[in-house]
Amino acid sequence: MVAADSERPNASGVSELLESRLSAAFRAPGIDHLSPRMFRRERSIPLRGSAAALCNNLSVLQLPARNLTHFGVVHGPSAQLLSAAPEGVPLAQRQLHAKEGAGVSPPLITQIHWCVLPFRVLLVLTSHRGIQMYESDGSVMVYWHALDAGDASLVQAVFAQGIAASGHYVCVGTWSGRVLVFDIPTKGPNIVLSEELARHQTPISDIATEPAQGQDCMADTVTADDSGLLCVWRSGPKFKLLTQIPGFGVPCSSVQLWQGTVAAGYGNGQVRLYEASTGSIHVQIDAHARAICALDLAPEVGKLLSAAEDTFIHIWKLSRSPEDGCIEVEHCHGECVPDTQLCGARFCDPSGSSFAVTGYDLAEILRFSSM
Amino acid sequence: MSMRTLPLLFLNLGGEMLYILDQRLRAQNIPGDKARKVMNDIISTMFNQKFMEELFKPQELYSKKALRTVYDRLAHASIMRLNQASMDKLYDLMTMAFKYQVLLCPRPKDVLLVTLNHLDAIKGLIQDSPTILHQVDETFRQLTDIYGDLSAGEFQLIRQTLLIFFQDLHIRVSIFLKDKVQNSNGRFVLPVSGPVPWGTEVPGLIRTFNNKGKEVKKTEFKHGGSYVAALKEGSLELYGDRVLKLGTNMYSVNRPVETHMSAASKNLASRTQESIVPNPLAKEELNLLARLIGGMEIQKPSGPEPGFRLNLFTTDEEEEQAALTKPEELSYEVINIQATQDQQTNQELERIMGEFEITDQSRRSASKGDDWLAMMDEL
């Protein structure tokens, strides 16, 4: 197989590089080119440290009013926040560290995520010690919750992972399967642990939410764990479990919720779509050849992004069938980042016309936008 | 992150070390009996029962420095000596090889198959010693007992923990560059072809179901790769077809082992960061496994069987040159541990160390501290 000649794909698009590699190496029948190129590579944003091999390792906060986009990436014991102008020019950056505590080695951060709440935006950071919450620019820590390792057997690692905002609550998952629900005031540090959801038995991997859709569709939160189990909830002063969708022996690494449909990405490369209210499966996509590391949604247009360790990103269009209202999926676009095990991916604008990805060992954020 | 990672890391790195030492012993024409002794001594030390017991206890991963000290001691468990430059190169090769194997494992659980590949090959390197063979088989059983039933989620955590350990290591290895598995920038090639992992479907199919769970539509999409279905699952039995080739011995007498140190890059910052940050409990870590090995050190005779020095480079001049030109920041600092009294000494550990018996009593020498860095005569 011919190795890549240059270290970076040229500006005219990664697909070109892939196409030349494929055609040079495989003159086998049936290997067509990818769908007509719809996206082009934009200028990358350099990072101080490479991205760690964690799932969902990219958070994006879109601030269209200020013509800014914030990015957050976990490196290891530190995470980097940076803001960039539309052309990708980095404007400001900040590094955050996991709060120290008892233990042999410096604690590792597992995830960083912006939580958009009705009256404020919080930046939440989870680690092997606990949960740190900051004002959205990371300048001030407003809350610290230390994890209780009391129940952990000697074999289990203790950490928090899985972060999402649901109404005025922030949900954070833990190694034990417990989901901590924090009640967030409109301003100030008076954050309170309101509830602990105890349904999952294995570490939480991801949590997704969407605004309540109205009377018919009550589900607004879904939690996923390492065994592949999905729990669908309705948030409130007391969260109510609506449905449970069992796993099938593979971790669910990333989950999204769109108009009452749960989209789940699994360790065997599959994306599955379920009806949130009933838990029944509606679409099964053999999407990737390796574990999926991230899913993201552009809810205004119903676009779903999947990224995996197989170096590919795929964009899908979700819609409801006019006949029976069931969810349907159409493939829109595929992109390859050669020799890069992806670990994070996000849309960068509400219409889903641009996205960014991170990769293991890669010290930059790669950006793509449609032509 | 996972507390079950250390045994896999240790055994696989140890396996790579043995492959390289075996290749160098043959390339340097070390006499058969000496080479055999070295390999047997190191393997027997590595698979010592008490050492394995300690290793398999659930624990956090060692720091890079702490782990390096363990291998320094392991490499010197016999009559063979390595200079700093050669030891550095050996460690670089070991780590890049296992990093490559972890990265390319189709499924996280396949790291277990990689480990078994190493164990299978190690058994082939043991000569005329049923005792040592038995030690390896025992370790095999321990491995499959503990890891055979771990869930896919737990293996994913182990994989992530290993990748965090190997983050930012981009040393270019000649044999990888030649085989086109590594790019000139030090990054590994990730193929988008070949069999999918066991349990994964070939990408390309979208299946739609109705409210009653009946499949109503099947469409295809172009996924961009060139994958085929997996043939079969690798075996976890004592003897079996592992299917996966990762972890098998890629060296032979004719394939030289060279490294190029990556040009000073911005990645340097994150690498040196670890060695600078003081770790108050580091000495404790270094003590545990390293001291176990130190306590097991096979007595070297000062009599008829002198030790010899192994060179990881092609000539002595090259080795000297490598020692001089290696940038300060990139050399591993090895902390010499004396097995002396220490406030933090683990009582149990002291007892275990006291129990270690020297395998060959007849070779016990009165003057253990002799300098026997004498070069072996060239044939």
mmCIF file of N, CA and C in Angstrom, chain B residues 244-328:
data_model
loop_
_atom_site.group_PDB
_atom_site.id
_atom_site.type_symbol
_atom_site.label_atom_id
_atom_site.label_comp_id
_atom_site.label_asym_id
_atom_site.label_seq_id
_atom_site.Cartn_x
_atom_site.Cartn_y
_atom_site.Cartn_z
ATOM 1 N N LEU B 244 -4.862 -12.904 14.279
ATOM 2 C CA LEU B 244 -4.194 -11.606 14.208
ATOM 3 C C LEU B 244 -2.679 -11.795 14.143
ATOM 4 N N LYS B 245 -2.022 -10.995 13.314
ATOM 5 C CA LYS B 245 -0.562 -11.120 13.196
ATOM 6 C C LYS B 245 0.170 -10.128 14.101
ATOM 7 N N LEU B 246 -0.544 -9.151 14.604
ATOM 8 C CA LEU B 246 0.081 -8.142 15.461
ATOM 9 C C LEU B 246 0.610 -8.809 16.723
ATOM 10 N N GLY B 247 1.869 -8.490 17.064
ATOM 11 C CA GLY B 247 2.449 -9.087 18.252
ATOM 12 C C GLY B 247 3.352 -10.264 17.933
ATOM 13 N N THR B 248 3.360 -10.712 16.678
ATOM 14 C CA THR B 248 4.304 -11.771 16.295
ATOM 15 C C THR B 248 5.647 -11.107 15.980
ATOM 16 N N ASN B 249 6.700 -11.915 15.905
ATOM 17 C CA ASN B 249 8.048 -11.385 15.789
ATOM 18 C C ASN B 249 8.343 -10.877 14.382
ATOM 19 N N MET B 250 8.558 -9.567 14.254
ATOM 20 C CA MET B 250 8.813 -9.015 12.920
ATOM 21 C C MET B 250 10.297 -8.882 12.615
ATOM 22 N N TYR B 251 11.156 -9.194 13.589
ATOM 23 C CA TYR B 251 12.600 -9.066 13.370
ATOM 24 C C TYR B 251 13.184 -10.390 12.908
ATOM 25 N N SER B 252 14.253 -10.300 12.157
ATOM 26 C CA SER B 252 15.026 -11.498 11.854
ATOM 27 C C SER B 252 16.466 -11.021 11.770
ATOM 28 N N VAL B 253 17.409 -11.954 11.634
ATOM 29 C CA VAL B 253 18.819 -11.552 11.653
ATOM 30 C C VAL B 253 19.130 -10.511 10.589
ATOM 31 N N ASN B 254 18.399 -10.586 9.477
ATOM 32 C CA ASN B 254 18.715 -9.693 8.372
ATOM 33 C C ASN B 254 18.057 -8.334 8.431
ATOM 34 N N ARG B 255 17.157 -8.139 9.400
ATOM 35 C CA ARG B 255 16.469 -6.846 9.446
ATOM 36 C C ARG B 255 17.049 -6.044 10.594
ATOM 37 N N PRO B 256 17.823 -5.036 10.287
ATOM 38 C CA PRO B 256 18.475 -4.285 11.354
ATOM 39 C C PRO B 256 17.459 -3.467 12.151
ATOM 40 N N VAL B 257 17.802 -3.210 13.388
ATOM 41 C CA VAL B 257 16.914 -2.406 14.217
ATOM 42 C C VAL B 257 17.492 -1.015 14.375
ATOM 43 N N GLU B 258 16.909 -0.075 13.685
ATOM 44 C CA GLU B 258 17.395 1.303 13.778
ATOM 45 C C GLU B 258 16.274 2.228 14.175
ATOM 46 N N THR B 259 16.627 3.305 14.794
ATOM 47 C CA THR B 259 15.635 4.353 15.042
ATOM 48 C C THR B 259 16.193 5.673 14.583
ATOM 49 N N HIS B 260 15.309 6.579 14.222
ATOM 50 C CA HIS B 260 15.710 7.968 14.016
ATOM 51 C C HIS B 260 14.968 8.741 15.074
ATOM 52 N N MET B 261 15.666 9.530 15.830
ATOM 53 C CA MET B 261 14.940 10.336 16.806
ATOM 54 C C MET B 261 14.192 11.404 16.040
ATOM 55 N N SER B 262 12.924 11.614 16.370
ATOM 56 C CA SER B 262 12.157 12.669 15.692
ATOM 57 C C SER B 262 12.843 13.988 15.918
ATOM 58 N N ALA B 263 12.817 14.822 14.907
ATOM 59 C CA ALA B 263 13.368 16.175 15.053
ATOM 60 C C ALA B 263 12.614 16.864 16.171
ATOM 61 N N ALA B 264 13.317 17.736 16.874
ATOM 62 C CA ALA B 264 12.683 18.441 17.993
ATOM 63 C C ALA B 264 11.397 19.070 17.509
ATOM 64 N N SER B 265 10.317 18.696 18.103
ATOM 65 C CA SER B 265 9.031 19.187 17.627
ATOM 66 C C SER B 265 8.256 19.757 18.794
ATOM 67 N N LYS B 266 7.140 20.310 18.486
ATOM 68 C CA LYS B 266 6.346 20.882 19.573
ATOM 69 C C LYS B 266 5.813 19.796 20.500
ATOM 70 N N ASN B 267 5.852 18.568 20.031
ATOM 71 C CA ASN B 267 5.419 17.481 20.895
ATOM 72 C C ASN B 267 6.377 17.261 22.048
ATOM 73 N N LEU B 268 7.571 17.767 21.905
ATOM 74 C CA LEU B 268 8.590 17.607 22.923
ATOM 75 C C LEU B 268 8.095 18.134 24.259
ATOM 76 N N ALA B 269 7.382 19.233 24.178
ATOM 77 C CA ALA B 269 6.917 19.880 25.408
ATOM 78 C C ALA B 269 6.106 18.915 26.257
ATOM 79 N N SER B 270 5.171 18.212 25.609
ATOM 80 C CA SER B 270 4.331 17.324 26.398
ATOM 81 C C SER B 270 5.088 16.109 26.893
ATOM 82 N N ARG B 271 6.135 15.712 26.187
ATOM 83 C CA ARG B 271 6.892 14.558 26.635
ATOM 84 C C ARG B 271 7.720 14.899 27.858
ATOM 85 N N THR B 272 8.390 16.031 27.806
ATOM 86 C CA THR B 272 9.255 16.375 28.927
ATOM 87 C C THR B 272 8.428 16.791 30.130
ATOM 88 N N GLN B 273 7.225 17.281 29.870
ATOM 89 C CA GLN B 273 6.361 17.680 30.977
ATOM 90 C C GLN B 273 6.318 16.607 32.048
ATOM 91 N N GLU B 274 6.210 15.347 31.613
ATOM 92 C CA GLU B 274 6.046 14.291 32.598
ATOM 93 C C GLU B 274 7.275 14.110 33.454
ATOM 94 N N SER B 275 8.466 14.228 32.853
ATOM 95 C CA SER B 275 9.648 13.986 33.663
ATOM 96 C C SER B 275 9.927 15.124 34.619
ATOM 97 N N ILE B 276 9.395 16.310 34.340
ATOM 98 C CA ILE B 276 9.672 17.443 35.197
ATOM 99 C C ILE B 276 8.749 17.471 36.413
ATOM 100 N N VAL B 277 7.510 17.125 36.183
ATOM 101 C CA VAL B 277 6.542 17.179 37.283
ATOM 102 C C VAL B 277 6.962 16.225 38.398
ATOM 103 N N PRO B 278 7.182 16.759 39.562
ATOM 104 C CA PRO B 278 7.642 15.894 40.651
ATOM 105 C C PRO B 278 6.510 15.000 41.142
ATOM 106 N N ASN B 279 6.824 13.783 41.399
ATOM 107 C CA ASN B 279 5.815 12.852 41.878
ATOM 108 C C ASN B 279 6.249 12.325 43.233
ATOM 109 N N PRO B 280 5.590 12.769 44.278
ATOM 110 C CA PRO B 280 6.014 12.401 45.625
ATOM 111 C C PRO B 280 6.007 10.904 45.879
ATOM 112 N N LEU B 281 5.164 10.185 45.131
ATOM 113 C CA LEU B 281 5.092 8.746 45.375
ATOM 114 C C LEU B 281 5.854 7.950 44.328
ATOM 115 N N ALA B 282 6.624 8.656 43.488
ATOM 116 C CA ALA B 282 7.313 7.968 42.404
ATOM 117 C C ALA B 282 8.267 6.919 42.936
ATOM 118 N N LYS B 283 8.984 7.251 43.972
ATOM 119 C CA LYS B 283 9.957 6.302 44.504
ATOM 120 C C LYS B 283 9.273 5.033 44.958
ATOM 121 N N GLU B 284 8.080 5.195 45.480
ATOM 122 C CA GLU B 284 7.321 4.031 45.927
ATOM 123 C C GLU B 284 7.001 3.129 44.741
ATOM 124 N N GLU B 285 6.526 3.755 43.625
ATOM 125 C CA GLU B 285 6.218 3.003 42.408
ATOM 126 C C GLU B 285 7.458 2.279 41.925
ATOM 127 N N LEU B 286 8.556 3.054 41.824
ATOM 128 C CA LEU B 286 9.770 2.478 41.296
ATOM 129 C C LEU B 286 10.207 1.326 42.157
ATOM 130 N N ASN B 287 9.997 1.465 43.425
ATOM 131 C CA ASN B 287 10.429 0.424 44.325
ATOM 132 C C ASN B 287 9.696 -0.879 44.116
ATOM 133 N N LEU B 288 8.405 -0.816 43.960
ATOM 134 C CA LEU B 288 7.615 -2.041 43.973
ATOM 135 C C LEU B 288 8.094 -3.096 42.990
ATOM 136 N N LEU B 289 7.817 -2.894 41.708
ATOM 137 C CA LEU B 289 8.176 -3.917 40.733
ATOM 138 C C LEU B 289 9.675 -3.969 40.478
ATOM 139 N N ALA B 290 10.292 -2.803 40.423
ATOM 140 C CA ALA B 290 11.725 -2.758 40.137
ATOM 141 C C ALA B 290 12.509 -3.462 41.231
ATOM 142 N N ARG B 291 12.100 -3.268 42.458
ATOM 143 C CA ARG B 291 12.797 -3.916 43.557
ATOM 144 C C ARG B 291 12.580 -5.426 43.532
ATOM 145 N N LEU B 292 11.397 -5.818 43.122
ATOM 146 C CA LEU B 292 11.144 -7.252 43.004
ATOM 147 C C LEU B 292 12.142 -7.870 42.041
ATOM 148 N N ILE B 293 12.340 -7.170 40.912
ATOM 149 C CA ILE B 293 13.283 -7.688 39.926
ATOM 150 C C ILE B 293 14.695 -7.623 40.486
ATOM 151 N N GLY B 294 15.011 -6.527 41.132
ATOM 152 C CA GLY B 294 16.341 -6.373 41.718
ATOM 153 C C GLY B 294 16.629 -7.485 42.702
ATOM 154 N N GLY B 295 15.626 -7.852 43.469
ATOM 155 C CA GLY B 295 15.788 -8.906 44.454
ATOM 156 C C GLY B 295 15.981 -10.261 43.819
ATOM 157 N N MET B 296 15.547 -10.365 42.560
ATOM 158 C CA MET B 296 15.635 -11.649 41.883
ATOM 159 C C MET B 296 16.917 -11.812 41.102
ATOM 160 N N GLU B 297 17.710 -10.743 41.089
ATOM 161 C CA GLU B 297 18.893 -10.733 40.230
ATOM 162 C C GLU B 297 19.695 -12.013 40.381
ATOM 163 N N ILE B 298 19.880 -12.688 39.277
ATOM 164 C CA ILE B 298 20.611 -13.945 39.303
ATOM 165 C C ILE B 298 22.073 -13.642 39.545
ATOM 166 N N GLN B 299 22.682 -14.347 40.468
ATOM 167 C CA GLN B 299 24.071 -14.067 40.821
ATOM 168 C C GLN B 299 24.967 -14.249 39.628
ATOM 169 N N LYS B 300 25.807 -13.237 39.407
ATOM 170 C CA LYS B 300 26.735 -13.377 38.288
ATOM 171 C C LYS B 300 28.073 -13.836 38.800
ATOM 172 N N PRO B 301 28.627 -14.828 38.190
ATOM 173 C CA PRO B 301 29.925 -15.338 38.639
ATOM 174 C C PRO B 301 31.044 -14.442 38.139
ATOM 175 N N SER B 302 32.112 -14.398 38.885
ATOM 176 C CA SER B 302 33.262 -13.640 38.384
ATOM 177 C C SER B 302 34.280 -14.609 37.805
ATOM 178 N N GLY B 303 33.923 -15.887 37.839
ATOM 179 C CA GLY B 303 34.831 -16.951 37.412
ATOM 180 C C GLY B 303 34.849 -17.193 35.922
ATOM 181 N N PRO B 304 34.630 -18.427 35.546
ATOM 182 C CA PRO B 304 34.836 -18.828 34.148
ATOM 183 C C PRO B 304 33.865 -18.186 33.155
ATOM 184 N N GLU B 305 32.707 -17.706 33.600
ATOM 185 C CA GLU B 305 31.756 -17.156 32.617
ATOM 186 C C GLU B 305 31.618 -15.656 32.753
ATOM 187 N N PRO B 306 32.430 -14.900 32.047
ATOM 188 C CA PRO B 306 32.336 -13.448 32.167
ATOM 189 C C PRO B 306 31.093 -12.936 31.453
ATOM 190 N N GLY B 307 30.684 -11.743 31.858
ATOM 191 C CA GLY B 307 29.529 -11.144 31.190
ATOM 192 C C GLY B 307 29.955 -10.579 29.848
ATOM 193 N N PHE B 308 28.997 -10.011 29.103
ATOM 194 C CA PHE B 308 29.330 -9.392 27.831
ATOM 195 C C PHE B 308 28.384 -8.230 27.596
ATOM 196 N N ARG B 309 28.769 -7.363 26.667
ATOM 197 C CA ARG B 309 27.960 -6.184 26.396
ATOM 198 C C ARG B 309 27.267 -6.352 25.054
ATOM 199 N N LEU B 310 25.974 -6.086 25.056
ATOM 200 C CA LEU B 310 25.213 -6.151 23.815
ATOM 201 C C LEU B 310 25.081 -4.740 23.275
ATOM 202 N N ASN B 311 25.193 -4.614 21.981
ATOM 203 C CA ASN B 311 25.095 -3.310 21.343
ATOM 204 C C ASN B 311 23.862 -3.294 20.439
ATOM 205 N N LEU B 312 22.989 -2.311 20.634
ATOM 206 C CA LEU B 312 21.793 -2.228 19.794
ATOM 207 C C LEU B 312 22.102 -1.553 18.456
ATOM 208 N N PHE B 313 23.319 -1.003 18.349
ATOM 209 C CA PHE B 313 23.709 -0.345 17.111
ATOM 210 C C PHE B 313 24.633 -1.269 16.320
ATOM 211 N N THR B 314 24.958 -0.871 15.107
ATOM 212 C CA THR B 314 25.767 -1.763 14.275
ATOM 213 C C THR B 314 27.232 -1.759 14.691
ATOM 214 N N THR B 315 27.723 -0.612 15.159
ATOM 215 C CA THR B 315 29.115 -0.553 15.614
ATOM 216 C C THR B 315 29.183 0.199 16.938
ATOM 217 N N ASP B 316 30.332 0.044 17.626
ATOM 218 C CA ASP B 316 30.533 0.750 18.891
ATOM 219 C C ASP B 316 30.555 2.258 18.673
ATOM 220 N N GLU B 317 31.134 2.648 17.539
ATOM 221 C CA GLU B 317 31.227 4.082 17.239
ATOM 222 C C GLU B 317 29.831 4.683 17.113
ATOM 223 N N GLU B 318 28.957 3.931 16.438
ATOM 224 C CA GLU B 318 27.571 4.401 16.281
ATOM 225 C C GLU B 318 26.904 4.582 17.632
ATOM 226 N N GLU B 319 27.177 3.624 18.524
ATOM 227 C CA GLU B 319 26.567 3.676 19.859
ATOM 228 C C GLU B 319 27.056 4.908 20.608
ATOM 229 N N GLU B 320 28.376 5.153 20.508
ATOM 230 C CA GLU B 320 28.946 6.331 21.178
ATOM 231 C C GLU B 320 28.341 7.593 20.621
ATOM 232 N N GLN B 321 28.243 7.640 19.284
ATOM 233 C CA GLN B 321 27.704 8.805 18.600
ATOM 234 C C GLN B 321 26.265 9.065 19.046
ATOM 235 N N ALA B 322 25.505 7.990 19.154
ATOM 236 C CA ALA B 322 24.100 8.119 19.561
ATOM 237 C C ALA B 322 23.999 8.701 20.960
ATOM 238 N N ALA B 323 24.912 8.246 21.837
ATOM 239 C CA ALA B 323 24.890 8.748 23.218
ATOM 240 C C ALA B 323 25.195 10.230 23.250
ATOM 241 N N LEU B 324 26.109 10.672 22.368
ATOM 242 C CA LEU B 324 26.514 12.077 22.368
ATOM 243 C C LEU B 324 25.456 12.977 21.767
ATOM 244 N N THR B 325 24.832 12.479 20.685
ATOM 245 C CA THR B 325 23.929 13.376 19.965
ATOM 246 C C THR B 325 22.495 13.354 20.470
ATOM 247 N N LYS B 326 22.173 12.421 21.319
ATOM 248 C CA LYS B 326 20.791 12.378 21.801
ATOM 249 C C LYS B 326 20.532 13.622 22.634
ATOM 250 N N PRO B 327 19.508 14.378 22.254
ATOM 251 C CA PRO B 327 19.225 15.608 22.983
ATOM 252 C C PRO B 327 18.963 15.321 24.455
ATOM 253 N N GLU B 328 19.426 16.198 25.290
ATOM 254 C CA GLU B 328 19.286 16.061 26.735
ATOM 255 C C GLU B 328 17.856 15.727 27.141
#
